[in-house]
């Protein structure tokens, strides 16, 4: 587990220091894919290309350039004025800043990330955006630095697949949600017929492919954590038998 986490941290630290990139790290094993003069064209399967221009136009260019996700979790999170939101693996802060805008001044958006370089970038982006209802916390998504029942919505963008301990991630998301709270995340998900070995053949762990759960594994994991009404909806292909997906569920309660 420690080895996987170190690989992920190294990859995303490099991405944070190369925010001039035109595409994200996910889905590529190339050492140049995270930025710099050799960065490839925008990969439509990952990164800022999955956001509408009217959402990102008002954000710092660094926040958009550092987007490494496989979807737009805000499209399914149904954020409302005054809500408290937590983004798992917040990276350069794009989803936290967009969430803060949606929940308004009476709401609040938290981000958790384990990479110091990403946290520094996210805080700088928040300052440039003039966002005052945000906070970025250092920590892992398997051990969240937030109290029980402290947020209304948990979002995440192509990060759960990177965790070496996914049951812990889902349990922590459940813990920090208030009763009735919602989970709405984007992730890479495999078709049920693909074995873990077959998923690894299609891409690396740090490239968001090898560590992906299957649809059935995701649903079983959400149920084991205590979630209800779980759904996994494929949105676009990212590899043979692998898809960007929307994952939704809710914590039971009022």
PDB file of C-alpha atoms in Angstrom:
ATOM      1  CA  UNK A   1       0.000   0.000   0.000  1.00  0.00           C
ATOM      2  CA  UNK A   2       2.758   2.437   0.915  1.00  0.00           C
ATOM      3  CA  UNK A   3       4.476   1.832  -2.416  1.00  0.00           C
ATOM      4  CA  UNK A   4       1.305   2.611  -4.374  1.00  0.00           C
ATOM      5  CA  UNK A   5       0.661   5.741  -2.325  1.00  0.00           C
ATOM      6  CA  UNK A   6       4.237   6.940  -2.897  1.00  0.00           C
ATOM      7  CA  UNK A   7       3.877   6.416  -6.649  1.00  0.00           C
ATOM      8  CA  UNK A   8       0.646   8.376  -6.705  1.00  0.00           C
ATOM      9  CA  UNK A   9       2.104  11.182  -4.601  1.00  0.00           C
ATOM     10  CA  UNK A  10       5.157  11.442  -6.876  1.00  0.00           C
ATOM     11  CA  UNK A  11       3.054  11.574 -10.041  1.00  0.00           C
ATOM     12  CA  UNK A  12       0.725  14.282  -8.756  1.00  0.00           C
ATOM     13  CA  UNK A  13       3.485  16.316  -7.161  1.00  0.00           C
ATOM     14  CA  UNK A  14       5.080  16.435 -10.594  1.00  0.00           C
ATOM     15  CA  UNK A  15       1.764  17.475 -12.125  1.00  0.00           C
ATOM     16  CA  UNK A  16       1.376  20.303  -9.614  1.00  0.00           C
ATOM     17  CA  UNK A  17       4.753  21.746 -10.543  1.00  0.00           C
ATOM     18  CA  UNK A  18       3.927  21.583 -14.256  1.00  0.00           C
ATOM     19  CA  UNK A  19       0.586  23.350 -14.340  1.00  0.00           C
ATOM     20  CA  UNK A  20       1.319  24.678 -17.795  1.00  0.00           C
ATOM     21  CA  UNK A  21       0.275  21.254 -19.085  1.00  0.00           C
ATOM     22  CA  UNK A  22      -2.510  20.864 -21.615  1.00  0.00           C
ATOM     23  CA  UNK A  23      -3.661  17.531 -20.196  1.00  0.00           C
ATOM     24  CA  UNK A  24      -3.773  15.610 -16.936  1.00  0.00           C
ATOM     25  CA  UNK A  25      -1.828  12.629 -15.687  1.00  0.00           C
ATOM     26  CA  UNK A  26      -4.686  10.168 -15.600  1.00  0.00           C
ATOM     27  CA  UNK A  27      -4.764   7.674 -18.429  1.00  0.00           C
ATOM     28  CA  UNK A  28      -1.171   8.104 -19.506  1.00  0.00           C
ATOM     29  CA  UNK A  29       2.068   6.453 -18.537  1.00  0.00           C
ATOM     30  CA  UNK A  30       4.216   8.990 -20.342  1.00  0.00           C
ATOM     31  CA  UNK A  31       6.661  10.910 -18.181  1.00  0.00           C
ATOM     32  CA  UNK A  32       5.830  14.047 -20.180  1.00  0.00           C
ATOM     33  CA  UNK A  33       2.069  13.713 -19.973  1.00  0.00           C
ATOM     34  CA  UNK A  34       1.731  15.874 -16.869  1.00  0.00           C
ATOM     35  CA  UNK A  35       2.985  19.040 -18.493  1.00  0.00           C
ATOM     36  CA  UNK A  36       5.920  20.946 -19.861  1.00  0.00           C
ATOM     37  CA  UNK A  37       6.811  21.699 -23.474  1.00  0.00           C
ATOM     38  CA  UNK A  38       6.342  18.075 -24.527  1.00  0.00           C
ATOM     39  CA  UNK A  39       2.798  17.772 -23.204  1.00  0.00           C
ATOM     40  CA  UNK A  40       0.375  16.198 -25.707  1.00  0.00           C
ATOM     41  CA  UNK A  41      -2.904  17.628 -26.933  1.00  0.00           C
ATOM     42  CA  UNK A  42      -5.844  17.675 -24.523  1.00  0.00           C
ATOM     43  CA  UNK A  43      -7.063  14.129 -23.868  1.00  0.00           C
ATOM     44  CA  UNK A  44     -10.844  14.278 -24.119  1.00  0.00           C
ATOM     45  CA  UNK A  45     -11.175  11.344 -21.681  1.00  0.00           C
ATOM     46  CA  UNK A  46      -9.533  13.196 -18.789  1.00  0.00           C
ATOM     47  CA  UNK A  47      -8.901  16.659 -17.396  1.00  0.00           C
ATOM     48  CA  UNK A  48     -10.321  20.117 -18.081  1.00  0.00           C
ATOM     49  CA  UNK A  49     -11.922  19.048 -21.377  1.00  0.00           C
ATOM     50  CA  UNK A  50     -14.732  17.458 -19.338  1.00  0.00           C
ATOM     51  CA  UNK A  51     -15.893  20.825 -17.944  1.00  0.00           C
ATOM     52  CA  UNK A  52     -18.107  23.348 -19.693  1.00  0.00           C
ATOM     53  CA  UNK A  53     -16.283  26.528 -20.668  1.00  0.00           C
ATOM     54  CA  UNK A  54     -18.751  28.702 -18.751  1.00  0.00           C
ATOM     55  CA  UNK A  55     -17.811  26.821 -15.553  1.00  0.00           C
ATOM     56  CA  UNK A  56     -14.066  27.305 -15.878  1.00  0.00           C
ATOM     57  CA  UNK A  57     -13.768  30.705 -17.566  1.00  0.00           C
ATOM     58  CA  UNK A  58     -13.765  32.580 -14.242  1.00  0.00           C
ATOM     59  CA  UNK A  59     -11.251  30.254 -12.556  1.00  0.00           C
ATOM     60  CA  UNK A  60      -7.479  30.763 -12.390  1.00  0.00           C
ATOM     61  CA  UNK A  61      -5.834  29.160 -15.404  1.00  0.00           C
ATOM     62  CA  UNK A  62      -3.625  27.151 -13.031  1.00  0.00           C
ATOM     63  CA  UNK A  63      -6.663  25.465 -11.475  1.00  0.00           C
ATOM     64  CA  UNK A  64      -7.948  24.442 -14.883  1.00  0.00           C
ATOM     65  CA  UNK A  65      -4.545  23.302 -16.134  1.00  0.00           C
ATOM     66  CA  UNK A  66      -4.060  21.092 -13.072  1.00  0.00           C
ATOM     67  CA  UNK A  67      -7.385  19.289 -13.552  1.00  0.00           C
ATOM     68  CA  UNK A  68      -6.601  15.566 -13.706  1.00  0.00           C
ATOM     69  CA  UNK A  69     -10.064  14.073 -13.385  1.00  0.00           C
ATOM     70  CA  UNK A  70     -12.242  11.785 -15.482  1.00  0.00           C
ATOM     71  CA  UNK A  71     -15.497  13.705 -15.175  1.00  0.00           C
ATOM     72  CA  UNK A  72     -17.333  16.614 -13.610  1.00  0.00           C
ATOM     73  CA  UNK A  73     -18.769  15.512 -10.250  1.00  0.00           C
ATOM     74  CA  UNK A  74     -20.652  18.773  -9.843  1.00  0.00           C
ATOM     75  CA  UNK A  75     -23.006  17.700 -12.625  1.00  0.00           C
ATOM     76  CA  UNK A  76     -24.365  14.927 -10.392  1.00  0.00           C
ATOM     77  CA  UNK A  77     -23.814  16.305  -6.890  1.00  0.00           C
ATOM     78  CA  UNK A  78     -26.831  18.658  -7.102  1.00  0.00           C
ATOM     79  CA  UNK A  79     -25.185  21.194  -4.815  1.00  0.00           C
ATOM     80  CA  UNK A  80     -27.458  23.661  -3.062  1.00  0.00           C
ATOM     81  CA  UNK A  81     -27.050  27.047  -1.424  1.00  0.00           C
ATOM     82  CA  UNK A  82     -25.638  26.787   2.073  1.00  0.00           C
ATOM     83  CA  UNK A  83     -24.367  23.199   1.855  1.00  0.00           C
ATOM     84  CA  UNK A  84     -21.001  21.931   3.085  1.00  0.00           C
ATOM     85  CA  UNK A  85     -19.029  19.977   0.503  1.00  0.00           C
ATOM     86  CA  UNK A  86     -15.920  17.803   0.712  1.00  0.00           C
ATOM     87  CA  UNK A  87     -13.774  16.946  -2.318  1.00  0.00           C
ATOM     88  CA  UNK A  88     -11.678  13.780  -1.890  1.00  0.00           C
ATOM     89  CA  UNK A  89      -8.277  14.257  -3.520  1.00  0.00           C
ATOM     90  CA  UNK A  90      -8.825  17.909  -4.343  1.00  0.00           C
ATOM     91  CA  UNK A  91      -5.642  18.426  -6.387  1.00  0.00           C
ATOM     92  CA  UNK A  92      -5.292  21.929  -7.787  1.00  0.00           C
ATOM     93  CA  UNK A  93      -8.682  22.890  -6.394  1.00  0.00           C
ATOM     94  CA  UNK A  94     -10.904  23.131  -9.475  1.00  0.00           C
ATOM     95  CA  UNK A  95     -13.831  21.173  -7.991  1.00  0.00           C
ATOM     96  CA  UNK A  96     -13.549  22.891  -4.615  1.00  0.00           C
ATOM     97  CA  UNK A  97     -13.677  26.325  -6.254  1.00  0.00           C
ATOM     98  CA  UNK A  98     -16.621  25.363  -8.454  1.00  0.00           C
ATOM     99  CA  UNK A  99     -18.397  23.888  -5.410  1.00  0.00           C
ATOM    100  CA  UNK A 100     -17.774  27.037  -3.382  1.00  0.00           C
ATOM    101  CA  UNK A 101     -19.406  29.081  -6.118  1.00  0.00           C
ATOM    102  CA  UNK A 102     -22.473  26.816  -6.168  1.00  0.00           C
ATOM    103  CA  UNK A 103     -23.053  26.664  -2.405  1.00  0.00           C
ATOM    104  CA  UNK A 104     -22.589  30.409  -2.094  1.00  0.00           C
ATOM    105  CA  UNK A 105     -21.369  32.491   0.839  1.00  0.00           C
ATOM    106  CA  UNK A 106     -23.511  30.597   3.339  1.00  0.00           C
ATOM    107  CA  UNK A 107     -21.987  27.279   2.290  1.00  0.00           C
ATOM    108  CA  UNK A 108     -18.457  25.920   2.488  1.00  0.00           C
ATOM    109  CA  UNK A 109     -16.193  23.705   0.377  1.00  0.00           C
ATOM    110  CA  UNK A 110     -13.393  21.546   1.798  1.00  0.00           C
ATOM    111  CA  UNK A 111     -10.644  19.776  -0.104  1.00  0.00           C
ATOM    112  CA  UNK A 112      -8.390  16.984   1.166  1.00  0.00           C
ATOM    113  CA  UNK A 113      -5.156  16.027  -0.564  1.00  0.00           C
ATOM    114  CA  UNK A 114      -2.002  14.220   0.506  1.00  0.00           C
ATOM    115  CA  UNK A 115       0.371  16.030  -1.868  1.00  0.00           C
ATOM    116  CA  UNK A 116       2.001  19.179  -0.489  1.00  0.00           C
ATOM    117  CA  UNK A 117       2.618  20.590  -3.957  1.00  0.00           C
ATOM    118  CA  UNK A 118      -1.065  20.235  -4.868  1.00  0.00           C
ATOM    119  CA  UNK A 119      -2.159  21.846  -1.600  1.00  0.00           C
ATOM    120  CA  UNK A 120       0.133  24.813  -2.228  1.00  0.00           C
ATOM    121  CA  UNK A 121      -1.244  25.175  -5.751  1.00  0.00           C
ATOM    122  CA  UNK A 122      -4.861  24.869  -4.588  1.00  0.00           C
ATOM    123  CA  UNK A 123      -4.450  27.505  -1.887  1.00  0.00           C
ATOM    124  CA  UNK A 124      -2.827  29.859  -4.385  1.00  0.00           C
ATOM    125  CA  UNK A 125      -5.694  29.269  -6.806  1.00  0.00           C
ATOM    126  CA  UNK A 126      -8.257  29.981  -4.094  1.00  0.00           C
ATOM    127  CA  UNK A 127      -6.518  33.251  -3.290  1.00  0.00           C
ATOM    128  CA  UNK A 128      -6.476  34.248  -6.977  1.00  0.00           C
ATOM    129  CA  UNK A 129     -10.160  33.400  -7.274  1.00  0.00           C
ATOM    130  CA  UNK A 130     -10.996  35.417  -4.149  1.00  0.00           C
ATOM    131  CA  UNK A 131     -12.733  32.380  -2.630  1.00  0.00           C
ATOM    132  CA  UNK A 132     -13.218  32.829   1.108  1.00  0.00           C
ATOM    133  CA  UNK A 133     -15.556  29.863   1.767  1.00  0.00           C
ATOM    134  CA  UNK A 134     -12.951  27.151   1.083  1.00  0.00           C
ATOM    135  CA  UNK A 135     -10.301  25.242   3.028  1.00  0.00           C
ATOM    136  CA  UNK A 136      -7.704  22.720   1.888  1.00  0.00           C
ATOM    137  CA  UNK A 137      -6.545  20.069   4.358  1.00  0.00           C
ATOM    138  CA  UNK A 138      -3.534  17.780   4.238  1.00  0.00           C
ATOM    139  CA  UNK A 139      -4.500  14.148   4.681  1.00  0.00           C
ATOM    140  CA  UNK A 140      -5.364  10.907   2.957  1.00  0.00           C
ATOM    141  CA  UNK A 141      -8.803   9.940   1.731  1.00  0.00           C
ATOM    142  CA  UNK A 142      -8.534   6.740   3.796  1.00  0.00           C
ATOM    143  CA  UNK A 143      -8.262   8.797   7.019  1.00  0.00           C
ATOM    144  CA  UNK A 144     -10.045  12.097   6.507  1.00  0.00           C
ATOM    145  CA  UNK A 145      -9.099  15.024   8.785  1.00  0.00           C
ATOM    146  CA  UNK A 146     -12.726  16.082   9.312  1.00  0.00           C
ATOM    147  CA  UNK A 147     -15.171  15.322  12.153  1.00  0.00           C
ATOM    148  CA  UNK A 148     -18.048  12.879  11.975  1.00  0.00           C
ATOM    149  CA  UNK A 149     -21.197  14.128  10.208  1.00  0.00           C
ATOM    150  CA  UNK A 150     -19.567  17.399   9.173  1.00  0.00           C
ATOM    151  CA  UNK A 151     -20.502  17.692   5.476  1.00  0.00           C
ATOM    152  CA  UNK A 152     -23.656  17.415   3.401  1.00  0.00           C
ATOM    153  CA  UNK A 153     -22.054  16.195   0.182  1.00  0.00           C
ATOM    154  CA  UNK A 154     -18.899  14.238  -0.684  1.00  0.00           C
ATOM    155  CA  UNK A 155     -17.534  14.573  -4.210  1.00  0.00           C
ATOM    156  CA  UNK A 156     -14.402  13.246  -5.891  1.00  0.00           C
ATOM    157  CA  UNK A 157     -12.947  13.273  -9.381  1.00  0.00           C
ATOM    158  CA  UNK A 158     -10.992  10.223 -10.520  1.00  0.00           C
ATOM    159  CA  UNK A 159      -9.243   9.664  -7.187  1.00  0.00           C
ATOM    160  CA  UNK A 160     -10.907   6.691  -5.480  1.00  0.00           C
ATOM    161  CA  UNK A 161      -9.392   4.379  -8.110  1.00  0.00           C
ATOM    162  CA  UNK A 162      -5.944   5.533  -6.962  1.00  0.00           C
ATOM    163  CA  UNK A 163      -6.458   4.429  -3.354  1.00  0.00           C
ATOM    164  CA  UNK A 164      -4.849   1.170  -2.192  1.00  0.00           C
ATOM    165  CA  UNK A 165      -7.632   0.775   0.416  1.00  0.00           C
ATOM    166  CA  UNK A 166     -10.974   1.561  -1.177  1.00  0.00           C
ATOM    167  CA  UNK A 167     -13.149   0.116   1.638  1.00  0.00           C
ATOM    168  CA  UNK A 168     -11.514   2.630   3.991  1.00  0.00           C
ATOM    169  CA  UNK A 169     -12.262   5.473   1.564  1.00  0.00           C
ATOM    170  CA  UNK A 170     -15.940   4.585   1.331  1.00  0.00           C
ATOM    171  CA  UNK A 171     -16.196   4.113   5.097  1.00  0.00           C
ATOM    172  CA  UNK A 172     -14.615   7.522   5.699  1.00  0.00           C
ATOM    173  CA  UNK A 173     -16.939   9.191   3.189  1.00  0.00           C
ATOM    174  CA  UNK A 174     -19.881   7.644   5.035  1.00  0.00           C
ATOM    175  CA  UNK A 175     -18.495   8.793   8.409  1.00  0.00           C
ATOM    176  CA  UNK A 176     -18.118  12.468   7.509  1.00  0.00           C
ATOM    177  CA  UNK A 177     -21.533  12.731   5.836  1.00  0.00           C
ATOM    178  CA  UNK A 178     -24.519  13.898   7.840  1.00  0.00           C
ATOM    179  CA  UNK A 179     -27.515  11.530   7.952  1.00  0.00           C
ATOM    180  CA  UNK A 180     -29.177  11.885   4.574  1.00  0.00           C
ATOM    181  CA  UNK A 181     -25.945  13.215   3.054  1.00  0.00           C
ATOM    182  CA  UNK A 182     -25.028  12.477  -0.559  1.00  0.00           C
ATOM    183  CA  UNK A 183     -22.088  10.950  -2.390  1.00  0.00           C
ATOM    184  CA  UNK A 184     -21.596  12.055  -5.995  1.00  0.00           C
ATOM    185  CA  UNK A 185     -18.260  11.218  -7.588  1.00  0.00           C
ATOM    186  CA  UNK A 186     -16.611  10.623 -10.954  1.00  0.00           C
ATOM    187  CA  UNK A 187     -14.273   7.666 -11.265  1.00  0.00           C
ATOM    188  CA  UNK A 188     -12.879   5.085 -13.657  1.00  0.00           C
ATOM    189  CA  UNK A 189     -14.854   1.841 -13.392  1.00  0.00           C
ATOM    190  CA  UNK A 190     -14.352  -1.508 -15.105  1.00  0.00           C
ATOM    191  CA  UNK A 191     -16.945  -3.737 -16.667  1.00  0.00           C
ATOM    192  CA  UNK A 192     -17.687  -6.703 -14.420  1.00  0.00           C
ATOM    193  CA  UNK A 193     -16.129  -9.297 -16.711  1.00  0.00           C
ATOM    194  CA  UNK A 194     -12.631  -7.788 -16.431  1.00  0.00           C
ATOM    195  CA  UNK A 195     -10.346  -9.380 -13.846  1.00  0.00           C
ATOM    196  CA  UNK A 196      -7.873  -7.222 -11.876  1.00  0.00           C
ATOM    197  CA  UNK A 197      -5.111  -8.655 -14.078  1.00  0.00           C
ATOM    198  CA  UNK A 198      -6.951  -7.617 -17.233  1.00  0.00           C
ATOM    199  CA  UNK A 199      -7.459  -4.117 -15.868  1.00  0.00           C
ATOM    200  CA  UNK A 200      -3.713  -3.867 -15.180  1.00  0.00           C
ATOM    201  CA  UNK A 201      -3.008  -4.822 -18.794  1.00  0.00           C
ATOM    202  CA  UNK A 202      -4.936  -1.733 -19.931  1.00  0.00           C
ATOM    203  CA  UNK A 203      -3.003   0.878 -17.963  1.00  0.00           C
ATOM    204  CA  UNK A 204      -1.013   1.682 -14.855  1.00  0.00           C
ATOM    205  CA  UNK A 205      -2.216   2.249 -11.303  1.00  0.00           C
ATOM    206  CA  UNK A 206      -1.121   5.887 -11.263  1.00  0.00           C
ATOM    207  CA  UNK A 207      -2.711   6.288 -14.694  1.00  0.00           C
ATOM    208  CA  UNK A 208      -6.137   5.652 -13.085  1.00  0.00           C
ATOM    209  CA  UNK A 209      -6.696   2.300 -14.813  1.00  0.00           C
ATOM    210  CA  UNK A 210      -5.168  -0.698 -12.994  1.00  0.00           C
ATOM    211  CA  UNK A 211      -6.663   0.228  -9.620  1.00  0.00           C
ATOM    212  CA  UNK A 212     -10.216   0.722 -10.855  1.00  0.00           C
ATOM    213  CA  UNK A 213     -13.046  -1.235  -9.283  1.00  0.00           C
ATOM    214  CA  UNK A 214     -15.609  -3.048 -11.384  1.00  0.00           C
ATOM    215  CA  UNK A 215     -19.197  -1.847 -11.312  1.00  0.00           C
ATOM    216  CA  UNK A 216     -20.219  -4.784  -9.108  1.00  0.00           C
ATOM    217  CA  UNK A 217     -17.304  -4.257  -6.739  1.00  0.00           C
ATOM    218  CA  UNK A 218     -18.219  -0.585  -6.396  1.00  0.00           C
ATOM    219  CA  UNK A 219     -21.852  -1.350  -5.588  1.00  0.00           C
ATOM    220  CA  UNK A 220     -20.855  -4.032  -3.084  1.00  0.00           C
ATOM    221  CA  UNK A 221     -18.358  -1.666  -1.443  1.00  0.00           C
ATOM    222  CA  UNK A 222     -20.900   1.113  -1.092  1.00  0.00           C
ATOM    223  CA  UNK A 223     -23.416  -1.274   0.458  1.00  0.00           C
ATOM    224  CA  UNK A 224     -20.795  -2.612   2.882  1.00  0.00           C
ATOM    225  CA  UNK A 225     -20.010   0.957   3.976  1.00  0.00           C
ATOM    226  CA  UNK A 226     -23.694   1.549   4.746  1.00  0.00           C
ATOM    227  CA  UNK A 227     -24.798   3.565   1.715  1.00  0.00           C
ATOM    228  CA  UNK A 228     -28.239   3.247   0.141  1.00  0.00           C
ATOM    229  CA  UNK A 229     -29.583   3.814  -3.383  1.00  0.00           C
ATOM    230  CA  UNK A 230     -26.144   3.317  -4.949  1.00  0.00           C
ATOM    231  CA  UNK A 231     -25.769   3.597  -8.722  1.00  0.00           C
ATOM    232  CA  UNK A 232     -22.801   3.390 -11.094  1.00  0.00           C
ATOM    233  CA  UNK A 233     -23.457   4.888 -14.531  1.00  0.00           C
ATOM    234  CA  UNK A 234     -20.903   4.652 -17.338  1.00  0.00           C
ATOM    235  CA  UNK A 235     -20.388   7.943 -19.198  1.00  0.00           C
ATOM    236  CA  UNK A 236     -17.505   7.508 -21.662  1.00  0.00           C
ATOM    237  CA  UNK A 237     -14.858   4.893 -22.532  1.00  0.00           C
ATOM    238  CA  UNK A 238     -11.279   5.341 -21.314  1.00  0.00           C
ATOM    239  CA  UNK A 239      -9.904   1.909 -22.287  1.00  0.00           C
ATOM    240  CA  UNK A 240     -11.224  -1.420 -23.544  1.00  0.00           C
ATOM    241  CA  UNK A 241     -13.905  -2.406 -21.034  1.00  0.00           C
ATOM    242  CA  UNK A 242     -13.083   0.609 -18.813  1.00  0.00           C
ATOM    243  CA  UNK A 243     -15.231   3.713 -18.462  1.00  0.00           C
ATOM    244  CA  UNK A 244     -15.461   7.083 -16.877  1.00  0.00           C
ATOM    245  CA  UNK A 245     -18.437   6.724 -14.563  1.00  0.00           C
ATOM    246  CA  UNK A 246     -20.763   8.587 -12.222  1.00  0.00           C
ATOM    247  CA  UNK A 247     -21.112   6.991  -8.779  1.00  0.00           C
ATOM    248  CA  UNK A 248     -23.976   8.134  -6.555  1.00  0.00           C
ATOM    249  CA  UNK A 249     -25.285   7.013  -3.169  1.00  0.00           C
ATOM    250  CA  UNK A 250     -26.691   8.440   0.040  1.00  0.00           C
ATOM    251  CA  UNK A 251     -26.224   7.939   3.740  1.00  0.00           C
ATOM    252  CA  UNK A 252     -29.493   6.853   5.355  1.00  0.00           C
ATOM    253  CA  UNK A 253     -31.186   9.297   7.700  1.00  0.00           C
ATOM    254  CA  UNK A 254     -33.156  12.502   7.722  1.00  0.00           C
TER     255      UNK A 254
END
